[in-house]
Amino acid sequence: MGVDMHDFLPLVGVWSEPVKNEVEKGAIRKFAQAIGDDNPLYSNEEAAKKSRYGRLVAPPTFSRTFDYGRIPNLVLPTAGLIHGEQSYVFHRPILAGDGLYASQALVDVKERSGKLGRMIILLFSYKVENEAGDLVQTATSTIIYRPEGGNSHD
Amino acid sequence: MTKGMRFGVGDRLAPLTKPPVTRTQLVMYAGASGDFNPIHTVESFAQEAGLGGVIAHGMLTMAFVGQMLTDLFGESGELSTFGIRFIDMVRPDDIITCEGVVTEVEEAANGQIVTCDVWATKAPGDVKVVQGTARFSIFA
């Protein structure tokens, strides 16, 4: 395919336009069901109301469901991507009814050759802020792309 | 978990063993997360991609480890950082056990700040499918 890290370098540091995400009760419940987590704070409004949160709470990795907007001119291949790492810093809880602004950027790109062939390593950064502009969550993902193929998974 | 819980370096976190991963669960996670990559849900596609069948979303396994952490402290604590490296593929019928050990404890005015190594395996003592670290506060 001829893709190399120089295709990505000009995009480093370019943030997407933040997208507003409404945190819906139903979305939290469905996410909790999918991961098989029966924590009442995620699904039982009475329990959540009595908690210090006062509203249904989102599980730690729920922000995976958000729309982070498009990074201009970024075209990712559809196959050959491996999710290498994921990390979160939690600043404030995410609660049902929140309106949160999510954005993303490619923040680093490296190329390596190993025994599995050539790898392009993309580091993405994610930001979630509330309507007051306070930081709710930041995250990073390491995505490994093998241009010459191989198994794709994430 | 009750208020006033305390941790020390070397303490094992209460492990969490999840029911076997199912294909239905992968479809549910795809729908709930919006990650519709067919390698997680379409058997023929995953076969053609050379994966030998559908594999679980790495983020599903991370969510299992997240549940182990939140089950641990309930409302008496709060997660502040959580990072995972994805090491091996998880497939339908795999039974994932999440574990952890405390590596650092900082005494704070209103409780403790606990750092731990966390991981998940398909069987106790087996190779790790994910591995990482987490930090959480425990309120006294």
PDB file of C-alpha atoms in Angstrom:
ATOM      1  CA  MET A   1       0.000   0.000   0.000  1.00  0.00           C
ATOM      2  CA  GLY A   2       3.052   2.216   0.357  1.00  0.00           C
ATOM      3  CA  VAL A   3       1.816   3.913   3.508  1.00  0.00           C
ATOM      4  CA  ASP A   4       4.540   5.183   5.820  1.00  0.00           C
ATOM      5  CA  MET A   5       4.795   7.450   8.833  1.00  0.00           C
ATOM      6  CA  HIS A   6       5.363  10.498   6.656  1.00  0.00           C
ATOM      7  CA  ASP A   7       1.731  10.244   5.559  1.00  0.00           C
ATOM      8  CA  PHE A   8       0.718  10.867   9.174  1.00  0.00           C
ATOM      9  CA  LEU A   9       3.375  13.362  10.329  1.00  0.00           C
ATOM     10  CA  PRO A  10       1.640  16.505   8.963  1.00  0.00           C
ATOM     11  CA  LEU A  11      -1.454  15.598  11.011  1.00  0.00           C
ATOM     12  CA  VAL A  12       0.317  15.394  14.370  1.00  0.00           C
ATOM     13  CA  GLY A  13      -1.137  17.876  16.824  1.00  0.00           C
ATOM     14  CA  VAL A  14      -4.250  18.698  14.808  1.00  0.00           C
ATOM     15  CA  TRP A  15      -7.333  18.387  17.026  1.00  0.00           C
ATOM     16  CA  SER A  16     -10.799  17.514  15.814  1.00  0.00           C
ATOM     17  CA  GLU A  17     -13.605  20.005  16.308  1.00  0.00           C
ATOM     18  CA  PRO A  18     -15.164  18.995  19.688  1.00  0.00           C
ATOM     19  CA  VAL A  19     -18.449  17.097  19.366  1.00  0.00           C
ATOM     20  CA  LYS A  20     -21.200  17.351  21.963  1.00  0.00           C
ATOM     21  CA  ASN A  21     -22.166  13.946  23.377  1.00  0.00           C
ATOM     22  CA  GLU A  22     -25.349  13.573  25.425  1.00  0.00           C
ATOM     23  CA  VAL A  23     -24.884  10.901  28.089  1.00  0.00           C
ATOM     24  CA  GLU A  24     -28.125   8.923  27.951  1.00  0.00           C
ATOM     25  CA  LYS A  25     -29.378   6.559  30.665  1.00  0.00           C
ATOM     26  CA  GLY A  26     -30.219   3.925  28.087  1.00  0.00           C
ATOM     27  CA  ALA A  27     -26.734   4.084  26.605  1.00  0.00           C
ATOM     28  CA  ILE A  28     -25.155   3.576  30.036  1.00  0.00           C
ATOM     29  CA  ARG A  29     -27.471   0.626  30.759  1.00  0.00           C
ATOM     30  CA  LYS A  30     -26.768  -1.014  27.411  1.00  0.00           C
ATOM     31  CA  PHE A  31     -23.021  -0.572  27.856  1.00  0.00           C
ATOM     32  CA  ALA A  32     -23.178  -2.054  31.378  1.00  0.00           C
ATOM     33  CA  GLN A  33     -25.237  -4.984  30.046  1.00  0.00           C
ATOM     34  CA  ALA A  34     -22.765  -5.583  27.234  1.00  0.00           C
ATOM     35  CA  ILE A  35     -19.795  -5.786  29.607  1.00  0.00           C
ATOM     36  CA  GLY A  36     -21.873  -7.876  32.056  1.00  0.00           C
ATOM     37  CA  ASP A  37     -21.500  -5.427  34.948  1.00  0.00           C
ATOM     38  CA  ASP A  38     -24.582  -5.382  37.208  1.00  0.00           C
ATOM     39  CA  ASN A  39     -23.371  -2.496  39.388  1.00  0.00           C
ATOM     40  CA  PRO A  40     -26.631  -0.782  40.464  1.00  0.00           C
ATOM     41  CA  LEU A  41     -25.030   2.658  40.008  1.00  0.00           C
ATOM     42  CA  TYR A  42     -25.080   1.985  36.238  1.00  0.00           C
ATOM     43  CA  SER A  43     -28.672   0.788  35.918  1.00  0.00           C
ATOM     44  CA  ASN A  44     -30.789   1.409  39.017  1.00  0.00           C
ATOM     45  CA  GLU A  45     -31.939   5.003  39.240  1.00  0.00           C
ATOM     46  CA  GLU A  46     -33.102   4.663  42.849  1.00  0.00           C
ATOM     47  CA  ALA A  47     -29.703   3.336  43.942  1.00  0.00           C
ATOM     48  CA  ALA A  48     -27.944   6.046  41.941  1.00  0.00           C
ATOM     49  CA  LYS A  49     -30.145   8.759  43.438  1.00  0.00           C
ATOM     50  CA  LYS A  50     -29.182   7.658  46.963  1.00  0.00           C
ATOM     51  CA  SER A  51     -25.476   7.553  46.051  1.00  0.00           C
ATOM     52  CA  ARG A  52     -23.138  10.529  46.297  1.00  0.00           C
ATOM     53  CA  TYR A  53     -23.485  10.897  42.510  1.00  0.00           C
ATOM     54  CA  GLY A  54     -27.255  11.453  42.547  1.00  0.00           C
ATOM     55  CA  ARG A  55     -27.638  10.172  38.978  1.00  0.00           C
ATOM     56  CA  LEU A  56     -26.756   7.047  37.002  1.00  0.00           C
ATOM     57  CA  VAL A  57     -22.978   6.738  36.671  1.00  0.00           C
ATOM     58  CA  ALA A  58     -21.068   5.609  33.556  1.00  0.00           C
ATOM     59  CA  PRO A  59     -18.564   2.713  33.860  1.00  0.00           C
ATOM     60  CA  PRO A  60     -14.861   3.716  33.598  1.00  0.00           C
ATOM     61  CA  THR A  61     -14.474   2.864  29.900  1.00  0.00           C
ATOM     62  CA  PHE A  62     -17.885   4.220  28.815  1.00  0.00           C
ATOM     63  CA  SER A  63     -16.301   7.180  27.014  1.00  0.00           C
ATOM     64  CA  ARG A  64     -15.372   4.628  24.315  1.00  0.00           C
ATOM     65  CA  THR A  65     -18.921   5.186  23.048  1.00  0.00           C
ATOM     66  CA  PHE A  66     -18.412   8.914  22.375  1.00  0.00           C
ATOM     67  CA  ASP A  67     -18.065  10.646  19.055  1.00  0.00           C
ATOM     68  CA  TYR A  68     -14.716  12.513  19.157  1.00  0.00           C
ATOM     69  CA  GLY A  69     -15.095  14.261  15.826  1.00  0.00           C
ATOM     70  CA  ARG A  70     -13.017  13.885  12.700  1.00  0.00           C
ATOM     71  CA  ILE A  71      -9.356  14.780  12.524  1.00  0.00           C
ATOM     72  CA  PRO A  72      -9.129  16.745   9.267  1.00  0.00           C
ATOM     73  CA  ASN A  73      -7.422  14.783   6.454  1.00  0.00           C
ATOM     74  CA  LEU A  74      -6.794  11.701   8.588  1.00  0.00           C
ATOM     75  CA  VAL A  75      -7.508   8.526   6.646  1.00  0.00           C
ATOM     76  CA  LEU A  76      -6.949   5.357   8.638  1.00  0.00           C
ATOM     77  CA  PRO A  77      -6.711   2.009   6.884  1.00  0.00           C
ATOM     78  CA  THR A  78      -9.639  -0.305   7.614  1.00  0.00           C
ATOM     79  CA  ALA A  79      -7.561  -3.457   8.064  1.00  0.00           C
ATOM     80  CA  GLY A  80      -4.284  -4.240   9.763  1.00  0.00           C
ATOM     81  CA  LEU A  81      -4.910  -2.070  12.837  1.00  0.00           C
ATOM     82  CA  ILE A  82      -4.066  -3.391  16.286  1.00  0.00           C
ATOM     83  CA  HIS A  83      -5.144  -1.671  19.500  1.00  0.00           C
ATOM     84  CA  GLY A  84      -1.930  -1.790  21.505  1.00  0.00           C
ATOM     85  CA  GLU A  85      -2.640   0.256  24.611  1.00  0.00           C
ATOM     86  CA  GLN A  86      -5.361   2.360  26.202  1.00  0.00           C
ATOM     87  CA  SER A  87      -5.110   4.634  29.206  1.00  0.00           C
ATOM     88  CA  TYR A  88      -7.398   7.026  31.056  1.00  0.00           C
ATOM     89  CA  VAL A  89      -7.058   9.872  33.501  1.00  0.00           C
ATOM     90  CA  PHE A  90     -10.351  10.478  35.291  1.00  0.00           C
ATOM     91  CA  HIS A  91     -10.953  14.016  36.499  1.00  0.00           C
ATOM     92  CA  ARG A  92     -14.722  13.984  37.083  1.00  0.00           C
ATOM     93  CA  PRO A  93     -17.336  11.230  36.969  1.00  0.00           C
ATOM     94  CA  ILE A  94     -19.505  10.889  33.852  1.00  0.00           C
ATOM     95  CA  LEU A  95     -23.190  10.937  34.829  1.00  0.00           C
ATOM     96  CA  ALA A  96     -26.456  10.395  32.981  1.00  0.00           C
ATOM     97  CA  GLY A  97     -27.740  13.679  31.611  1.00  0.00           C
ATOM     98  CA  ASP A  98     -24.289  15.194  31.125  1.00  0.00           C
ATOM     99  CA  GLY A  99     -23.592  17.067  27.902  1.00  0.00           C
ATOM    100  CA  LEU A 100     -19.897  16.519  27.209  1.00  0.00           C
ATOM    101  CA  TYR A 101     -17.587  17.810  24.487  1.00  0.00           C
ATOM    102  CA  ALA A 102     -15.200  15.219  23.079  1.00  0.00           C
ATOM    103  CA  SER A 103     -12.254  15.761  20.764  1.00  0.00           C
ATOM    104  CA  GLN A 104      -9.210  13.842  19.588  1.00  0.00           C
ATOM    105  CA  ALA A 105      -5.824  14.343  18.009  1.00  0.00           C
ATOM    106  CA  LEU A 106      -3.001  12.267  16.649  1.00  0.00           C
ATOM    107  CA  VAL A 107      -0.150  13.271  18.961  1.00  0.00           C
ATOM    108  CA  ASP A 108       2.744  11.057  17.892  1.00  0.00           C
ATOM    109  CA  VAL A 109       3.737   8.708  15.099  1.00  0.00           C
ATOM    110  CA  LYS A 110       6.658   6.304  14.966  1.00  0.00           C
ATOM    111  CA  GLU A 111       7.775   3.631  12.581  1.00  0.00           C
ATOM    112  CA  ARG A 112       9.560   0.427  13.562  1.00  0.00           C
ATOM    113  CA  SER A 113      10.646  -2.732  11.885  1.00  0.00           C
ATOM    114  CA  GLY A 114      10.486  -5.904  13.908  1.00  0.00           C
ATOM    115  CA  LYS A 115      10.186  -9.600  13.337  1.00  0.00           C
ATOM    116  CA  LEU A 116       6.539  -9.076  12.391  1.00  0.00           C
ATOM    117  CA  GLY A 117       7.503  -6.610   9.662  1.00  0.00           C
ATOM    118  CA  ARG A 118       7.055  -2.863   9.448  1.00  0.00           C
ATOM    119  CA  MET A 119       4.859  -1.212  12.077  1.00  0.00           C
ATOM    120  CA  ILE A 120       3.527   2.337  12.161  1.00  0.00           C
ATOM    121  CA  ILE A 121       2.700   3.263  15.746  1.00  0.00           C
ATOM    122  CA  LEU A 122       0.070   5.964  16.139  1.00  0.00           C
ATOM    123  CA  LEU A 123      -0.583   7.649  19.468  1.00  0.00           C
ATOM    124  CA  PHE A 124      -3.994   9.301  19.786  1.00  0.00           C
ATOM    125  CA  SER A 125      -5.058  11.639  22.558  1.00  0.00           C
ATOM    126  CA  TYR A 126      -8.681  12.168  23.623  1.00  0.00           C
ATOM    127  CA  LYS A 127     -10.226  14.917  25.683  1.00  0.00           C
ATOM    128  CA  VAL A 128     -13.668  15.083  27.307  1.00  0.00           C
ATOM    129  CA  GLU A 129     -14.857  18.362  28.815  1.00  0.00           C
ATOM    130  CA  ASN A 130     -18.124  19.435  30.409  1.00  0.00           C
ATOM    131  CA  GLU A 131     -20.235  22.404  29.385  1.00  0.00           C
ATOM    132  CA  ALA A 132     -18.389  24.640  31.861  1.00  0.00           C
ATOM    133  CA  GLY A 133     -15.113  23.771  30.129  1.00  0.00           C
ATOM    134  CA  ASP A 134     -13.809  21.605  33.008  1.00  0.00           C
ATOM    135  CA  LEU A 135     -11.758  18.562  32.094  1.00  0.00           C
ATOM    136  CA  VAL A 136     -13.778  15.376  32.731  1.00  0.00           C
ATOM    137  CA  GLN A 137     -11.457  12.771  31.276  1.00  0.00           C
ATOM    138  CA  THR A 138      -8.370  12.447  29.113  1.00  0.00           C
ATOM    139  CA  ALA A 139      -7.277   9.284  27.373  1.00  0.00           C
ATOM    140  CA  THR A 140      -4.634   7.950  25.007  1.00  0.00           C
ATOM    141  CA  SER A 141      -4.710   5.025  22.589  1.00  0.00           C
ATOM    142  CA  THR A 142      -1.782   3.376  20.903  1.00  0.00           C
ATOM    143  CA  ILE A 143      -2.783   1.986  17.522  1.00  0.00           C
ATOM    144  CA  ILE A 144      -0.345  -0.213  15.643  1.00  0.00           C
ATOM    145  CA  TYR A 145      -0.659  -0.423  11.877  1.00  0.00           C
ATOM    146  CA  ARG A 146       1.165  -3.067   9.862  1.00  0.00           C
ATOM    147  CA  PRO A 147       1.137  -1.845   6.243  1.00  0.00           C
ATOM    148  CA  GLU A 148       2.328  -5.187   4.899  1.00  0.00           C
ATOM    149  CA  GLY A 149      -0.574  -6.983   6.531  1.00  0.00           C
ATOM    150  CA  GLY A 150      -0.900  -9.555   9.235  1.00  0.00           C
ATOM    151  CA  ASN A 151      -3.724 -10.180  11.612  1.00  0.00           C
ATOM    152  CA  SER A 152      -5.841  -7.195  12.487  1.00  0.00           C
ATOM    153  CA  HIS A 153      -7.446  -6.923  15.856  1.00  0.00           C
ATOM    154  CA  ASP A 154      -8.105  -4.370  18.539  1.00  0.00           C
TER     155      ASP A 154
ATOM    156  CA  MET B   1     -17.119  -2.521  49.994  1.00  0.00           C
ATOM    157  CA  THR B   2     -17.394  -0.830  53.360  1.00  0.00           C
ATOM    158  CA  LYS B   3     -16.110   2.574  54.327  1.00  0.00           C
ATOM    159  CA  GLY B   4     -12.757   2.721  56.033  1.00  0.00           C
ATOM    160  CA  MET B   5     -11.110  -0.005  53.956  1.00  0.00           C
ATOM    161  CA  ARG B   6      -7.341   0.190  53.883  1.00  0.00           C
ATOM    162  CA  PHE B   7      -4.698  -1.202  51.564  1.00  0.00           C
ATOM    163  CA  GLY B   8      -1.040  -2.107  52.012  1.00  0.00           C
ATOM    164  CA  VAL B   9       1.697  -2.743  49.465  1.00  0.00           C
ATOM    165  CA  GLY B  10       1.556  -6.351  48.293  1.00  0.00           C
ATOM    166  CA  ASP B  11      -2.165  -6.783  49.011  1.00  0.00           C
ATOM    167  CA  ARG B  12      -3.974  -8.817  46.367  1.00  0.00           C
ATOM    168  CA  LEU B  13      -7.120  -7.220  44.950  1.00  0.00           C
ATOM    169  CA  ALA B  14     -10.260  -9.358  45.110  1.00  0.00           C
ATOM    170  CA  PRO B  15     -10.213 -11.161  41.750  1.00  0.00           C
ATOM    171  CA  LEU B  16     -13.168 -11.112  39.360  1.00  0.00           C
ATOM    172  CA  THR B  17     -13.973 -14.097  37.162  1.00  0.00           C
ATOM    173  CA  LYS B  18     -16.415 -13.264  34.386  1.00  0.00           C
ATOM    174  CA  PRO B  19     -18.846 -15.710  32.748  1.00  0.00           C
ATOM    175  CA  PRO B  20     -17.556 -17.105  29.422  1.00  0.00           C
ATOM    176  CA  VAL B  21     -17.396 -14.502  26.641  1.00  0.00           C
ATOM    177  CA  THR B  22     -20.180 -15.162  24.126  1.00  0.00           C
ATOM    178  CA  ARG B  23     -20.721 -14.158  20.507  1.00  0.00           C
ATOM    179  CA  THR B  24     -23.921 -12.427  21.617  1.00  0.00           C
ATOM    180  CA  GLN B  25     -21.859 -10.401  24.073  1.00  0.00           C
ATOM    181  CA  LEU B  26     -19.525  -9.281  21.263  1.00  0.00           C
ATOM    182  CA  VAL B  27     -22.551  -8.165  19.229  1.00  0.00           C
ATOM    183  CA  MET B  28     -23.910  -6.332  22.285  1.00  0.00           C
ATOM    184  CA  TYR B  29     -20.541  -4.659  22.902  1.00  0.00           C
ATOM    185  CA  ALA B  30     -20.282  -3.664  19.239  1.00  0.00           C
ATOM    186  CA  GLY B  31     -23.710  -2.038  19.452  1.00  0.00           C
ATOM    187  CA  ALA B  32     -23.127  -0.383  22.823  1.00  0.00           C
ATOM    188  CA  SER B  33     -19.651   0.945  21.971  1.00  0.00           C
ATOM    189  CA  GLY B  34     -20.162   1.759  18.300  1.00  0.00           C
ATOM    190  CA  ASP B  35     -17.129  -0.366  17.323  1.00  0.00           C
ATOM    191  CA  PHE B  36     -18.533  -2.334  14.392  1.00  0.00           C
ATOM    192  CA  ASN B  37     -15.261  -3.790  13.108  1.00  0.00           C
ATOM    193  CA  PRO B  38     -16.524  -7.121  11.680  1.00  0.00           C
ATOM    194  CA  ILE B  39     -13.533  -9.063  13.057  1.00  0.00           C
ATOM    195  CA  HIS B  40     -15.493  -9.061  16.332  1.00  0.00           C
ATOM    196  CA  THR B  41     -18.839 -10.194  14.997  1.00  0.00           C
ATOM    197  CA  VAL B  42     -18.689 -11.744  11.514  1.00  0.00           C
ATOM    198  CA  GLU B  43     -17.137 -15.212  11.568  1.00  0.00           C
ATOM    199  CA  SER B  44     -16.385 -15.426   7.823  1.00  0.00           C
ATOM    200  CA  PHE B  45     -14.739 -11.986   7.836  1.00  0.00           C
ATOM    201  CA  ALA B  46     -12.567 -12.888  10.837  1.00  0.00           C
ATOM    202  CA  GLN B  47     -11.581 -16.167   9.166  1.00  0.00           C
ATOM    203  CA  GLU B  48     -10.576 -14.387   5.976  1.00  0.00           C
ATOM    204  CA  ALA B  49      -8.565 -11.869   8.005  1.00  0.00           C
ATOM    205  CA  GLY B  50      -6.507 -14.812   9.243  1.00  0.00           C
ATOM    206  CA  LEU B  51      -7.714 -14.603  12.834  1.00  0.00           C
ATOM    207  CA  GLY B  52      -9.160 -18.108  12.965  1.00  0.00           C
ATOM    208  CA  GLY B  53     -12.551 -16.751  14.013  1.00  0.00           C
ATOM    209  CA  VAL B  54     -14.034 -13.738  15.768  1.00  0.00           C
ATOM    210  CA  ILE B  55     -12.070 -12.132  18.584  1.00  0.00           C
ATOM    211  CA  ALA B  56     -13.293  -9.960  21.455  1.00  0.00           C
ATOM    212  CA  HIS B  57     -12.818  -6.201  21.474  1.00  0.00           C
ATOM    213  CA  GLY B  58      -9.747  -5.410  23.554  1.00  0.00           C
ATOM    214  CA  MET B  59     -11.830  -2.734  25.237  1.00  0.00           C
ATOM    215  CA  LEU B  60     -14.279  -5.393  26.464  1.00  0.00           C
ATOM    216  CA  THR B  61     -11.490  -7.093  28.415  1.00  0.00           C
ATOM    217  CA  MET B  62     -10.395  -3.685  29.710  1.00  0.00           C
ATOM    218  CA  ALA B  63     -13.978  -3.120  30.897  1.00  0.00           C
ATOM    219  CA  PHE B  64     -13.802  -6.428  32.823  1.00  0.00           C
ATOM    220  CA  VAL B  65     -10.670  -5.199  34.633  1.00  0.00           C
ATOM    221  CA  GLY B  66     -12.465  -1.904  35.256  1.00  0.00           C
ATOM    222  CA  GLN B  67     -15.297  -3.819  36.892  1.00  0.00           C
ATOM    223  CA  MET B  68     -12.864  -5.611  39.204  1.00  0.00           C
ATOM    224  CA  LEU B  69     -11.626  -2.181  40.340  1.00  0.00           C
ATOM    225  CA  THR B  70     -15.017  -0.539  40.814  1.00  0.00           C
ATOM    226  CA  ASP B  71     -16.395  -3.665  42.554  1.00  0.00           C
ATOM    227  CA  LEU B  72     -13.491  -3.361  44.965  1.00  0.00           C
ATOM    228  CA  PHE B  73     -14.297   0.068  46.351  1.00  0.00           C
ATOM    229  CA  GLY B  74     -17.866   0.779  45.260  1.00  0.00           C
ATOM    230  CA  GLU B  75     -18.894   4.206  46.460  1.00  0.00           C
ATOM    231  CA  SER B  76     -16.006   4.392  48.958  1.00  0.00           C
ATOM    232  CA  GLY B  77     -13.468   5.159  46.298  1.00  0.00           C
ATOM    233  CA  GLU B  78     -12.841   6.622  42.899  1.00  0.00           C
ATOM    234  CA  LEU B  79     -10.630   5.612  39.992  1.00  0.00           C
ATOM    235  CA  SER B  80      -8.114   8.287  38.993  1.00  0.00           C
ATOM    236  CA  THR B  81      -5.989   6.547  36.339  1.00  0.00           C
ATOM    237  CA  PHE B  82      -6.347   3.275  34.447  1.00  0.00           C
ATOM    238  CA  GLY B  83      -4.081   2.025  31.676  1.00  0.00           C
ATOM    239  CA  ILE B  84      -3.960  -1.309  29.868  1.00  0.00           C
ATOM    240  CA  ARG B  85      -1.696  -2.954  27.305  1.00  0.00           C
ATOM    241  CA  PHE B  86      -3.415  -5.515  25.071  1.00  0.00           C
ATOM    242  CA  ILE B  87      -1.273  -8.631  24.824  1.00  0.00           C
ATOM    243  CA  ASP B  88      -3.266 -11.615  23.582  1.00  0.00           C
ATOM    244  CA  MET B  89      -6.557 -12.234  21.791  1.00  0.00           C
ATOM    245  CA  VAL B  90      -9.728 -13.194  23.666  1.00  0.00           C
ATOM    246  CA  ARG B  91     -12.295 -15.398  21.940  1.00  0.00           C
ATOM    247  CA  PRO B  92     -15.837 -16.627  22.541  1.00  0.00           C
ATOM    248  CA  ASP B  93     -15.982 -19.210  25.376  1.00  0.00           C
ATOM    249  CA  ASP B  94     -12.870 -17.784  27.054  1.00  0.00           C
ATOM    250  CA  ILE B  95     -13.338 -17.333  30.798  1.00  0.00           C
ATOM    251  CA  ILE B  96     -11.518 -14.182  31.860  1.00  0.00           C
ATOM    252  CA  THR B  97     -10.222 -13.704  35.392  1.00  0.00           C
ATOM    253  CA  CYS B  98      -9.083 -10.223  36.434  1.00  0.00           C
ATOM    254  CA  GLU B  99      -6.520  -9.791  39.176  1.00  0.00           C
ATOM    255  CA  GLY B 100      -4.320  -7.142  40.737  1.00  0.00           C
ATOM    256  CA  VAL B 101      -1.765  -6.366  43.403  1.00  0.00           C
ATOM    257  CA  VAL B 102      -1.089  -3.128  45.302  1.00  0.00           C
ATOM    258  CA  THR B 103       2.315  -1.613  44.441  1.00  0.00           C
ATOM    259  CA  GLU B 104       2.174   1.742  46.232  1.00  0.00           C
ATOM    260  CA  VAL B 105       0.084   3.386  48.940  1.00  0.00           C
ATOM    261  CA  GLU B 106       0.043   7.065  49.735  1.00  0.00           C
ATOM    262  CA  GLU B 107      -1.695   8.262  52.897  1.00  0.00           C
ATOM    263  CA  ALA B 108      -3.950  11.227  52.150  1.00  0.00           C
ATOM    264  CA  ALA B 109      -5.910  13.563  54.438  1.00  0.00           C
ATOM    265  CA  ASN B 110      -9.192  11.823  53.635  1.00  0.00           C
ATOM    266  CA  GLY B 111      -7.995   8.260  53.023  1.00  0.00           C
ATOM    267  CA  GLN B 112      -5.493   6.553  50.776  1.00  0.00           C
ATOM    268  CA  ILE B 113      -4.275   6.796  47.211  1.00  0.00           C
ATOM    269  CA  VAL B 114      -3.589   3.267  46.011  1.00  0.00           C
ATOM    270  CA  THR B 115      -1.570   2.276  42.930  1.00  0.00           C
ATOM    271  CA  CYS B 116      -1.796  -1.277  41.649  1.00  0.00           C
ATOM    272  CA  ASP B 117      -0.756  -3.571  38.842  1.00  0.00           C
ATOM    273  CA  VAL B 118      -3.751  -5.199  37.159  1.00  0.00           C
ATOM    274  CA  TRP B 119      -4.060  -7.976  34.608  1.00  0.00           C
ATOM    275  CA  ALA B 120      -6.390 -10.580  33.166  1.00  0.00           C
ATOM    276  CA  THR B 121      -5.851 -14.218  32.216  1.00  0.00           C
ATOM    277  CA  LYS B 122      -7.894 -16.978  30.561  1.00  0.00           C
ATOM    278  CA  ALA B 123      -7.038 -19.337  33.421  1.00  0.00           C
ATOM    279  CA  PRO B 124      -5.333 -18.723  36.776  1.00  0.00           C
ATOM    280  CA  GLY B 125      -1.563 -18.589  36.242  1.00  0.00           C
ATOM    281  CA  ASP B 126      -1.962 -18.596  32.453  1.00  0.00           C
ATOM    282  CA  VAL B 127      -0.401 -15.955  30.164  1.00  0.00           C
ATOM    283  CA  LYS B 128      -1.823 -12.470  30.571  1.00  0.00           C
ATOM    284  CA  VAL B 129      -4.219 -11.246  27.889  1.00  0.00           C
ATOM    285  CA  VAL B 130      -4.024  -7.680  29.177  1.00  0.00           C
ATOM    286  CA  GLN B 131      -1.775  -5.981  31.707  1.00  0.00           C
ATOM    287  CA  GLY B 132      -1.640  -2.502  33.151  1.00  0.00           C
ATOM    288  CA  THR B 133      -1.831  -0.203  36.130  1.00  0.00           C
ATOM    289  CA  ALA B 134      -4.528   1.701  37.960  1.00  0.00           C
ATOM    290  CA  ARG B 135      -4.636   4.300  40.696  1.00  0.00           C
ATOM    291  CA  PHE B 136      -7.620   4.967  42.912  1.00  0.00           C
ATOM    292  CA  SER B 137      -8.562   6.949  45.996  1.00  0.00           C
ATOM    293  CA  ILE B 138     -10.158   5.317  49.001  1.00  0.00           C
ATOM    294  CA  PHE B 139     -12.167   7.587  51.266  1.00  0.00           C
ATOM    295  CA  ALA B 140     -11.675   7.038  54.982  1.00  0.00           C
TER     296      ALA B 140
END
